[in-house]
PDB file of C-alpha atoms and ligand atoms in Angstrom:
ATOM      1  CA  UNK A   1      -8.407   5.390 -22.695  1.00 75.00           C
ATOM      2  CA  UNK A   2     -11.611   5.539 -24.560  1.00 87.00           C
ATOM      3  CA  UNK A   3     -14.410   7.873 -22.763  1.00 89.00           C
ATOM      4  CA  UNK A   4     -16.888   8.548 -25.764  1.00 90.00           C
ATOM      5  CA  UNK A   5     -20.306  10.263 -25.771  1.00 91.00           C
ATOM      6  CA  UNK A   6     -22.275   7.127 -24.682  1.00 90.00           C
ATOM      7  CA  UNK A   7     -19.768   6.759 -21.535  1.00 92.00           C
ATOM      8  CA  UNK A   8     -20.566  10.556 -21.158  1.00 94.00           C
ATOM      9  CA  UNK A   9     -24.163   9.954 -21.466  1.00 94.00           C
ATOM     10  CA  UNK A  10     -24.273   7.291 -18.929  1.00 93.00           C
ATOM     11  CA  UNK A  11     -21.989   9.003 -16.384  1.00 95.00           C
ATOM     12  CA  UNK A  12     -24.991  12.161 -16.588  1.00 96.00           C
ATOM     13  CA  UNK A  13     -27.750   9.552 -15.995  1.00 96.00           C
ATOM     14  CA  UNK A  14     -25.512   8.149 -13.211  1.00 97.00           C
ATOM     15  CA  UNK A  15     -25.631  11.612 -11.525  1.00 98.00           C
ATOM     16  CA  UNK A  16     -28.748  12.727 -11.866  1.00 97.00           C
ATOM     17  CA  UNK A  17     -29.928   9.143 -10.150  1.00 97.00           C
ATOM     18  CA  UNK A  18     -27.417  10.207  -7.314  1.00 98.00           C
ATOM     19  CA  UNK A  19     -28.927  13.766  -7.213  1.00 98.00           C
ATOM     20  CA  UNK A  20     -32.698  12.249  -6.664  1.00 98.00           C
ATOM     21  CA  UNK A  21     -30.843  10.212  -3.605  1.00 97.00           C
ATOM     22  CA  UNK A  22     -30.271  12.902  -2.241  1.00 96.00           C
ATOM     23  CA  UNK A  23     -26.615  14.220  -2.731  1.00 97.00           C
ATOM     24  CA  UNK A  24     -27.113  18.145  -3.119  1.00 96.00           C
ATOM     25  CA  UNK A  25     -23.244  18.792  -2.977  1.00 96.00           C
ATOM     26  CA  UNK A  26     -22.761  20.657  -7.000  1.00 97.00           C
ATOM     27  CA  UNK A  27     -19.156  19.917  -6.841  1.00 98.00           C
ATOM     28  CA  UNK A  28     -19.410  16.291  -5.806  1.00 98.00           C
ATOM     29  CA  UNK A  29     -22.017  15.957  -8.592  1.00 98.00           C
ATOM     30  CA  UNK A  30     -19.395  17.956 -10.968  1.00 98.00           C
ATOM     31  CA  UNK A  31     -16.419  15.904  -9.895  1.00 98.00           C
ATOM     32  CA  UNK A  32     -18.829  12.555 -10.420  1.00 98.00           C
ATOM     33  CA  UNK A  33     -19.398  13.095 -13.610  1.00 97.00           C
ATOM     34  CA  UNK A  34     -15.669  13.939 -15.034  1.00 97.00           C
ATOM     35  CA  UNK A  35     -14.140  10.673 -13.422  1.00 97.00           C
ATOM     36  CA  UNK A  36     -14.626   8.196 -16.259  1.00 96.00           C
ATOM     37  CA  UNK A  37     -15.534   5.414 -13.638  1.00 96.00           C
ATOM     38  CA  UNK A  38     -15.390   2.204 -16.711  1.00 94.00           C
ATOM     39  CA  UNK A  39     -11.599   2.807 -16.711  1.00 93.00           C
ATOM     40  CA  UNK A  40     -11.428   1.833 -13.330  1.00 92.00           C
ATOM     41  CA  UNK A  41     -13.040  -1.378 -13.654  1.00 87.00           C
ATOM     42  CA  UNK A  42     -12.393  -4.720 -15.912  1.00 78.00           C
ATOM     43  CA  UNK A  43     -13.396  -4.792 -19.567  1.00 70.00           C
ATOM     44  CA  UNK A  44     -16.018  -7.618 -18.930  1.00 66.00           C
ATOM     45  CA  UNK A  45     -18.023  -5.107 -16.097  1.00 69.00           C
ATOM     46  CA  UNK A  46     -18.097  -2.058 -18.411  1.00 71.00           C
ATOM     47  CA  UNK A  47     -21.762  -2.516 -18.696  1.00 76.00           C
ATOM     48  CA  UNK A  48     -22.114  -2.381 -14.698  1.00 85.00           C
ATOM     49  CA  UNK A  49     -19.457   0.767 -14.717  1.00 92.00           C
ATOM     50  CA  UNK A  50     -22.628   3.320 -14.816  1.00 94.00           C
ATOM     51  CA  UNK A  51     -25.019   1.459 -12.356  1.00 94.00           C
ATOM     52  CA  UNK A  52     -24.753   2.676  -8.835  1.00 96.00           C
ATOM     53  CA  UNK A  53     -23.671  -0.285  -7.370  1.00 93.00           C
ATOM     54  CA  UNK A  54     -20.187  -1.675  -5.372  1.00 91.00           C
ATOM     55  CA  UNK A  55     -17.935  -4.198  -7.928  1.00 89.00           C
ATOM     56  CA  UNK A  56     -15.437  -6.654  -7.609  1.00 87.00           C
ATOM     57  CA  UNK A  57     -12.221  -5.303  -8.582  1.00 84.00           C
ATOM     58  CA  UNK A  58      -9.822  -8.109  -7.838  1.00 82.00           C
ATOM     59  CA  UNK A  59      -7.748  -9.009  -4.555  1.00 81.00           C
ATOM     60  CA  UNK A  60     -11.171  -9.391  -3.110  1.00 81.00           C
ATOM     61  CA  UNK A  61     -12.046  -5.961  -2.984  1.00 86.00           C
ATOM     62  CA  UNK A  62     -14.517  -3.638  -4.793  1.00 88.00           C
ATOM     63  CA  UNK A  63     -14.508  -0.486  -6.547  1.00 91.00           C
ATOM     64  CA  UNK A  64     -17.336   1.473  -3.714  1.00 93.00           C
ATOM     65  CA  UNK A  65     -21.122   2.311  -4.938  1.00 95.00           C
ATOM     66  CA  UNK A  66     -20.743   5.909  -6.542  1.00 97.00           C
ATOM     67  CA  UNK A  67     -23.549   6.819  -3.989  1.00 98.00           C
ATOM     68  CA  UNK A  68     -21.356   6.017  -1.397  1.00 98.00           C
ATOM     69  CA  UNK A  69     -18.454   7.722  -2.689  1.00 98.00           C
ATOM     70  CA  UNK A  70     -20.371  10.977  -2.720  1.00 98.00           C
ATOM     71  CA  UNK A  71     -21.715  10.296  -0.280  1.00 98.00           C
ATOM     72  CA  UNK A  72     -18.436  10.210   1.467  1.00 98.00           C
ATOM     73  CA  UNK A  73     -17.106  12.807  -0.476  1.00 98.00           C
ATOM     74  CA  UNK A  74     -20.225  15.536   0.618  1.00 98.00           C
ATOM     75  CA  UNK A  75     -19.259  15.075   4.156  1.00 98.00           C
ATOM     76  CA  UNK A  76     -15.910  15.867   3.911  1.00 98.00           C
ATOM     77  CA  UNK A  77     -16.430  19.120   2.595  1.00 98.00           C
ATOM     78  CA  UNK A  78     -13.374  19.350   0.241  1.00 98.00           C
ATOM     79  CA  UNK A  79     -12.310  22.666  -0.400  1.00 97.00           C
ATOM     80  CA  UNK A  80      -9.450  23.507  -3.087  1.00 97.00           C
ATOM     81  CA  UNK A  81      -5.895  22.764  -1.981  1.00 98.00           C
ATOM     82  CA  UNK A  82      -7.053  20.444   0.787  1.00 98.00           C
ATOM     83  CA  UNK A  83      -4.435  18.181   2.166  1.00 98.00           C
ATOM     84  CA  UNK A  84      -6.405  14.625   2.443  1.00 98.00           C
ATOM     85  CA  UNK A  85      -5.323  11.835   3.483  1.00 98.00           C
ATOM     86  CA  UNK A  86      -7.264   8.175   2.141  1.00 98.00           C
ATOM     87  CA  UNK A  87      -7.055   4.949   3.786  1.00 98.00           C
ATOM     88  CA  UNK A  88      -8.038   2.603   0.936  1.00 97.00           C
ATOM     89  CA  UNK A  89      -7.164   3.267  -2.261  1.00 97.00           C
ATOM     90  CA  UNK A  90      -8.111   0.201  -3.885  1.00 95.00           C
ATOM     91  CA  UNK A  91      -9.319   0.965  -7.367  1.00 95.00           C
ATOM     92  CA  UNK A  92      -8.522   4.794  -7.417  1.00 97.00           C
ATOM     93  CA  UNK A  93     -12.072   5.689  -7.756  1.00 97.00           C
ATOM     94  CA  UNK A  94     -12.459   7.440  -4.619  1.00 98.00           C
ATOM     95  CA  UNK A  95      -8.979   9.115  -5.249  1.00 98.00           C
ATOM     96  CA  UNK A  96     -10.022  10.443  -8.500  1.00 98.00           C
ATOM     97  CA  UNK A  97     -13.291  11.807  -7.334  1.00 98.00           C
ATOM     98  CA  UNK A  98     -11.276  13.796  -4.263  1.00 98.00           C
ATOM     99  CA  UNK A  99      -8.545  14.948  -6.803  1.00 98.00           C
ATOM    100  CA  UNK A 100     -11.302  16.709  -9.274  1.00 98.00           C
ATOM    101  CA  UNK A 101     -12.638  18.575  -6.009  1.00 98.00           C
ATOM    102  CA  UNK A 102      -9.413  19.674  -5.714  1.00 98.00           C
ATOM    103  CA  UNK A 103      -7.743  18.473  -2.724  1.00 98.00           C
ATOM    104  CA  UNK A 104      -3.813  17.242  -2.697  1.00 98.00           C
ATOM    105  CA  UNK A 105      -4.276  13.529  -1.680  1.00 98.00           C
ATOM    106  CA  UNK A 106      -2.462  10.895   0.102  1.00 98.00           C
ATOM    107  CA  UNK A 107      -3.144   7.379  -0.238  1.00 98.00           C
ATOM    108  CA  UNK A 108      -2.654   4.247   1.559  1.00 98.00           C
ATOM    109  CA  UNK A 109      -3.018   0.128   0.475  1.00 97.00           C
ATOM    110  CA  UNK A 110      -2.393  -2.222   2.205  1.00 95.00           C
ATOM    111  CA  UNK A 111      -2.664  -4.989  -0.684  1.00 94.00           C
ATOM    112  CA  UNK A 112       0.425  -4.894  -3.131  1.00 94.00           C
ATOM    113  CA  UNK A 113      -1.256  -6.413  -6.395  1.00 93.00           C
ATOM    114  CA  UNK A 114      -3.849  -3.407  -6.054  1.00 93.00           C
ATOM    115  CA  UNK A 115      -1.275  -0.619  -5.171  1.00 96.00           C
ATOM    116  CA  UNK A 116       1.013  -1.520  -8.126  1.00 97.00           C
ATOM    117  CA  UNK A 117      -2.096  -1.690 -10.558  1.00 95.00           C
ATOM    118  CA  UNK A 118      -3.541   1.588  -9.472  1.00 96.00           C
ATOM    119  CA  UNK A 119      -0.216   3.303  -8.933  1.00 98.00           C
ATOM    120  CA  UNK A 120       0.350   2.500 -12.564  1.00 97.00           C
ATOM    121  CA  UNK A 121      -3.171   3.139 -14.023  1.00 96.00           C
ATOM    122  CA  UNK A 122      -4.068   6.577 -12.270  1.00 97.00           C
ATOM    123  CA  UNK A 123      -1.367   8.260 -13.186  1.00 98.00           C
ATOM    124  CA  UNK A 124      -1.643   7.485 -16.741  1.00 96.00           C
ATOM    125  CA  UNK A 125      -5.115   8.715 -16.823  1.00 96.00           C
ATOM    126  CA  UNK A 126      -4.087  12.231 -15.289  1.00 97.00           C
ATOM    127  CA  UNK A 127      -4.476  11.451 -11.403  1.00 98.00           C
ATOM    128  CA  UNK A 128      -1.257  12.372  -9.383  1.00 98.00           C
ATOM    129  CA  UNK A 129      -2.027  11.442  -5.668  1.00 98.00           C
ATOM    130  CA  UNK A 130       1.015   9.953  -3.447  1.00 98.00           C
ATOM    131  CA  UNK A 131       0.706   6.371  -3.055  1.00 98.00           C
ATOM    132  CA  UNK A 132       2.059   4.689  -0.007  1.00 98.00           C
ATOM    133  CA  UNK A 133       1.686   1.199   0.406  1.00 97.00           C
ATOM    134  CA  UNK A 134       1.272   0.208   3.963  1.00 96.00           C
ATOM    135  CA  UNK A 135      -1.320   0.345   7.102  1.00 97.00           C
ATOM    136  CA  UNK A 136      -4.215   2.832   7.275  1.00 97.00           C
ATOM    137  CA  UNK A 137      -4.513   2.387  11.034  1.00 98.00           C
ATOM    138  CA  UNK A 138      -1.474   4.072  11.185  1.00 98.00           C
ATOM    139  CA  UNK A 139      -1.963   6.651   8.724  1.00 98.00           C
ATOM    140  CA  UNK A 140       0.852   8.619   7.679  1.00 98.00           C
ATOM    141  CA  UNK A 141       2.413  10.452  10.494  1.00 98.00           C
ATOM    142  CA  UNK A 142       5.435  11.899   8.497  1.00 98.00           C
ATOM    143  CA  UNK A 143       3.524  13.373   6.389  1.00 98.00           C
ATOM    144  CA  UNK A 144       0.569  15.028   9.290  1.00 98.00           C
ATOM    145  CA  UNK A 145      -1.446  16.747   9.854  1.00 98.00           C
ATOM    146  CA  UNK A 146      -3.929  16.574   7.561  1.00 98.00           C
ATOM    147  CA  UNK A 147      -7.311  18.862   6.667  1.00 98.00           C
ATOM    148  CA  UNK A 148      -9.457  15.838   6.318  1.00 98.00           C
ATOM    149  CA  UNK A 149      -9.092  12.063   6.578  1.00 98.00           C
ATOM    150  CA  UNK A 150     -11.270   9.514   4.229  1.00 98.00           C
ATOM    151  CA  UNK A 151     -11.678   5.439   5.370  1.00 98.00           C
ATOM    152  CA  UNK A 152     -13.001   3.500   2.489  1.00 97.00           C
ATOM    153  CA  UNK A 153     -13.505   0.368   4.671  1.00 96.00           C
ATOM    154  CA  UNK A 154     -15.443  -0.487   7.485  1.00 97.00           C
ATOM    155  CA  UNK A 155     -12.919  -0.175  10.842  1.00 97.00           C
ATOM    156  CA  UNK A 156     -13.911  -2.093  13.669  1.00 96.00           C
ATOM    157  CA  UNK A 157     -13.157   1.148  15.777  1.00 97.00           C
ATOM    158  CA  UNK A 158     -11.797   4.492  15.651  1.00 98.00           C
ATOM    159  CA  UNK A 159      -7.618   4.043  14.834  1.00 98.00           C
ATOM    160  CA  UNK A 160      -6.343   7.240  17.529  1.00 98.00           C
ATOM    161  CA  UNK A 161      -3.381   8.034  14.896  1.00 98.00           C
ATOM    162  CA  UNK A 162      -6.142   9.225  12.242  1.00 98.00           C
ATOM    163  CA  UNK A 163      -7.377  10.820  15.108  1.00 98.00           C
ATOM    164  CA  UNK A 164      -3.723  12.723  16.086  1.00 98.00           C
ATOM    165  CA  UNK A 165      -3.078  12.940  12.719  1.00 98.00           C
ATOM    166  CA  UNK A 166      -6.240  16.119  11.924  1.00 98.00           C
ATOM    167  CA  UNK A 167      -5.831  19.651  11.878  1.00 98.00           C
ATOM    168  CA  UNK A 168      -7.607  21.884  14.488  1.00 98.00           C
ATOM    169  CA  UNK A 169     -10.602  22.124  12.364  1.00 97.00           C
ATOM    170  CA  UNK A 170     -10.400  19.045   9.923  1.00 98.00           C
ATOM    171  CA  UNK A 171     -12.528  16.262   9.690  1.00 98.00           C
ATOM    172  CA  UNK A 172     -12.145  12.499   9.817  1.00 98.00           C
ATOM    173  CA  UNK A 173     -15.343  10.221   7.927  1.00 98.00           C
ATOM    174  CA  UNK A 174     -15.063   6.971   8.527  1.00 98.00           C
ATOM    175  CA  UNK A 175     -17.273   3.838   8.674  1.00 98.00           C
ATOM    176  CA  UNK A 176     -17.465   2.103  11.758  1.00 98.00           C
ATOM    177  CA  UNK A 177     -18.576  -1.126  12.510  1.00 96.00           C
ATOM    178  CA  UNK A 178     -17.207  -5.219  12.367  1.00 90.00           C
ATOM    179  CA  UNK A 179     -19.967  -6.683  11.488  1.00 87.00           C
ATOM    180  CA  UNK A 180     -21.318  -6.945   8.199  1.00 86.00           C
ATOM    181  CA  UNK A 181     -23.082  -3.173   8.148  1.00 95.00           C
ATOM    182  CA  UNK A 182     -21.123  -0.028   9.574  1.00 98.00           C
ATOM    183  CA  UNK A 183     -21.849   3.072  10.681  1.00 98.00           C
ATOM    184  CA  UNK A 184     -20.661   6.201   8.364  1.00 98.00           C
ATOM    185  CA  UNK A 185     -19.346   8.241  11.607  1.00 98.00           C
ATOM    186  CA  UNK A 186     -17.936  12.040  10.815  1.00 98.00           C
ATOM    187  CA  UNK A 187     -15.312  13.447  13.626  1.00 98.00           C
ATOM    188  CA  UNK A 188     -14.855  17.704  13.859  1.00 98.00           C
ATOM    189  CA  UNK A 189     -11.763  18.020  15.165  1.00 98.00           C
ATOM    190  CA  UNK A 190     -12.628  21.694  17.251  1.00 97.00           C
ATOM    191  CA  UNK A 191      -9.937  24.301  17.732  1.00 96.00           C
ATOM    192  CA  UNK A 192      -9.423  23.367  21.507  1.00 97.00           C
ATOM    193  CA  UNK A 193      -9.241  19.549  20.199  1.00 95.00           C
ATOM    194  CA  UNK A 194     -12.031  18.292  21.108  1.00 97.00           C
ATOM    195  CA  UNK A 195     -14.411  16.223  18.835  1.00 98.00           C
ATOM    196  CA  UNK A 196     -17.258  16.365  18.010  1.00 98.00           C
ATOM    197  CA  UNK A 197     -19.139  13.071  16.400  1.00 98.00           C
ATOM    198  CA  UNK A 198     -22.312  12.709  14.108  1.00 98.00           C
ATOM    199  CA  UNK A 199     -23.395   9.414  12.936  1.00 98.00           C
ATOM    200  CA  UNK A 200     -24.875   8.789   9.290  1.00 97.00           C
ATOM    201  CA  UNK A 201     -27.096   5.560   8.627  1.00 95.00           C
ATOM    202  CA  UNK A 202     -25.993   2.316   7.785  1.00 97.00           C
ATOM    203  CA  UNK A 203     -23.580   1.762   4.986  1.00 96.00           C
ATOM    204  CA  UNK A 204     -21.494  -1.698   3.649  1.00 94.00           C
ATOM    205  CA  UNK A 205     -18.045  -1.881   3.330  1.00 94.00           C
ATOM    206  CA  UNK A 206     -15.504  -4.540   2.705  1.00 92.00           C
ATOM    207  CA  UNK A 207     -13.166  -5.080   6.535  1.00 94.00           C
ATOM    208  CA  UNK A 208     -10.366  -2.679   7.115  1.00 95.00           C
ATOM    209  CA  UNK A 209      -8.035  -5.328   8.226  1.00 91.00           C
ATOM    210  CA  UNK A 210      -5.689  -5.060  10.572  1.00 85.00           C
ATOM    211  CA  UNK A 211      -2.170  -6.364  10.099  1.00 78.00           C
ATOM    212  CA  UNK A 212      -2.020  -9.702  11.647  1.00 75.00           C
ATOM    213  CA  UNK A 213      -5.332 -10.219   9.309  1.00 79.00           C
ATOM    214  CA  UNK A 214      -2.699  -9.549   6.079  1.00 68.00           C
ATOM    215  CA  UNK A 215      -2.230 -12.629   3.935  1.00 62.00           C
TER     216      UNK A 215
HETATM  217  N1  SAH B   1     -11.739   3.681  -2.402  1.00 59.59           N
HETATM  218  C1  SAH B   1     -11.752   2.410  -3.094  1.00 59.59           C
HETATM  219  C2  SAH B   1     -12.531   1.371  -2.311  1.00 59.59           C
HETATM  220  C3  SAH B   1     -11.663   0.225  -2.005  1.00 59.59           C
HETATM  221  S1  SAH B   1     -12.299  -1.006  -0.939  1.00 59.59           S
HETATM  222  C4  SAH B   1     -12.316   2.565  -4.481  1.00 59.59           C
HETATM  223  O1  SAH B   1     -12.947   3.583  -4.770  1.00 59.59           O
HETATM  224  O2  SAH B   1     -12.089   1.674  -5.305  1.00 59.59           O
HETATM  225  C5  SAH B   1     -11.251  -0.762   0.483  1.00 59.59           C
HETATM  226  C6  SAH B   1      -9.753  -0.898   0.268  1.00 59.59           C
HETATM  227  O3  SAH B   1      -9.119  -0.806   1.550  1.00 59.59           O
HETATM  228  C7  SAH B   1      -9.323  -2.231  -0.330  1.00 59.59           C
HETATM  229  O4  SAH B   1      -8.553  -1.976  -1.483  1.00 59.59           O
HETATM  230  C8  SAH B   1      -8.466  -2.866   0.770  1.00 59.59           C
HETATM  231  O5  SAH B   1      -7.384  -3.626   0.270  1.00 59.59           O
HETATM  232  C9  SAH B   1      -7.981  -1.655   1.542  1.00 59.59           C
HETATM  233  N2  SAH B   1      -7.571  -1.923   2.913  1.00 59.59           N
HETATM  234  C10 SAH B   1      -8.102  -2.823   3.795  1.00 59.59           C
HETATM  235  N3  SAH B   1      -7.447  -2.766   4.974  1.00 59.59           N
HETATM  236  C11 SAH B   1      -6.484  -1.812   4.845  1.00 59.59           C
HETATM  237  C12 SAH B   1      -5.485  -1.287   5.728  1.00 59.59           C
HETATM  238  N4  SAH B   1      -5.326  -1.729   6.973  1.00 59.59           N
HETATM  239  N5  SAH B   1      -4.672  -0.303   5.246  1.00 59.59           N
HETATM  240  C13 SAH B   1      -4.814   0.184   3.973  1.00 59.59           C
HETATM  241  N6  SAH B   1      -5.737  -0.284   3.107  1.00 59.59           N
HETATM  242  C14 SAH B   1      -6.561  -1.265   3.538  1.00 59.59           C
END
């Protein structure tokens, strides 16, 4: 893997233009700008890899807006050793960004070409999450609880096993909505279980599908 001074270069600009949008977090900003985000798309969009914008990345899915990744990744408030589980791994993107804040993650797709590609390509970059191919509305309840959970799709509703499946204290970020805009939605799980629910502004995502939707 090539990442050269001029990808370096870029990748600062890139930050800095997420910085003026308003992401404050320093160690989403940090972890932003070590994950060399043109490895994780095709040759022919290395161009686009340092705009802030959503690409195609095959399957019919897209590698998320880096906004929107910190975005996500600021409201989650990582902190070292975190035990996260992500519904959407698609590219890897997302899983990179959450492995350079430090957290131990767990992710789930639900497409095989993209699993096998990314399960391949993220380890051989340095990335060692746990893939599991299979349905994020179920999450992973063998491997629960978990400090905080990360949907990288828009759900049509709130799956109650992501719900179950959070510490006392850990927090679920998910967007929700079927049309074509959702709502980035962030549950508290409190210490006597209740939740508490804050809504974010409109974001787009591609459909979490459920699994009569599969092809
Ligand atoms: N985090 C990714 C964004 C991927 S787009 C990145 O940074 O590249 C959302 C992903 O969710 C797609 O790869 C899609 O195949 C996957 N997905 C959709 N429905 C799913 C489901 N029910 N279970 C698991 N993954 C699902």
């Amino acid at each position: 893997m090539e990442d050269n001074y001029r990808h370096k270069g870029l990748r600062k600009k890139l930050v800095e233009e997420i910085r003026a949008k308003g992401i404050t977090g320093e160690n989403v900003l940090q972890a932003l700008e070590k994950v060399p985000r043109h490895v994780f798309m095709d040759n022919a969009f290395l161009g686009f890899a340092y705009q802030d914008k959503a690409f195609p990345i095959g399957s019919g899915q897209t590698i998320s807006q880096p906004y929107t990744v910190a975005f996500q990744s600021q409201l989650l408030e990582i902190t070292k050793g975190d035990k996260v589980l992500e519904i959407g791994t698609g590219s890897g993107y997302q899983t990179a960004v959450l492995l350079e804040l430090g957290a131990k993650v767990y992710t789930i797709e639900r497409q095989k070409a993209l699993y096998d590609k990314t399960r391949q390509m993220l380890p051989a970059i340095g990335y060692d999450p746990k893939f599991f191919y299979g349905d994020g509305y179920k999450g992973l309840p063998a491997f629960a609880p978990f400090d905080k959970i990360l949907v990288t799709a828009g759900a049509p509703f709130v799956p109650q096993p992501l719900l179950d499946q959070l510490k006392p204290g850990g927090r679920l970020v998910i967007p929700v909505g079927s049309g074509d805009v959702q709502v980035m939605t962030l549950f508290i799980k409190k210490h006597d279980l209740s939740l508490e629910k804050h809504e974010f502004g409109s974001f787009k995502f591609v459909p979490l599908l459920t699994e009569r939707e599969w092809k």
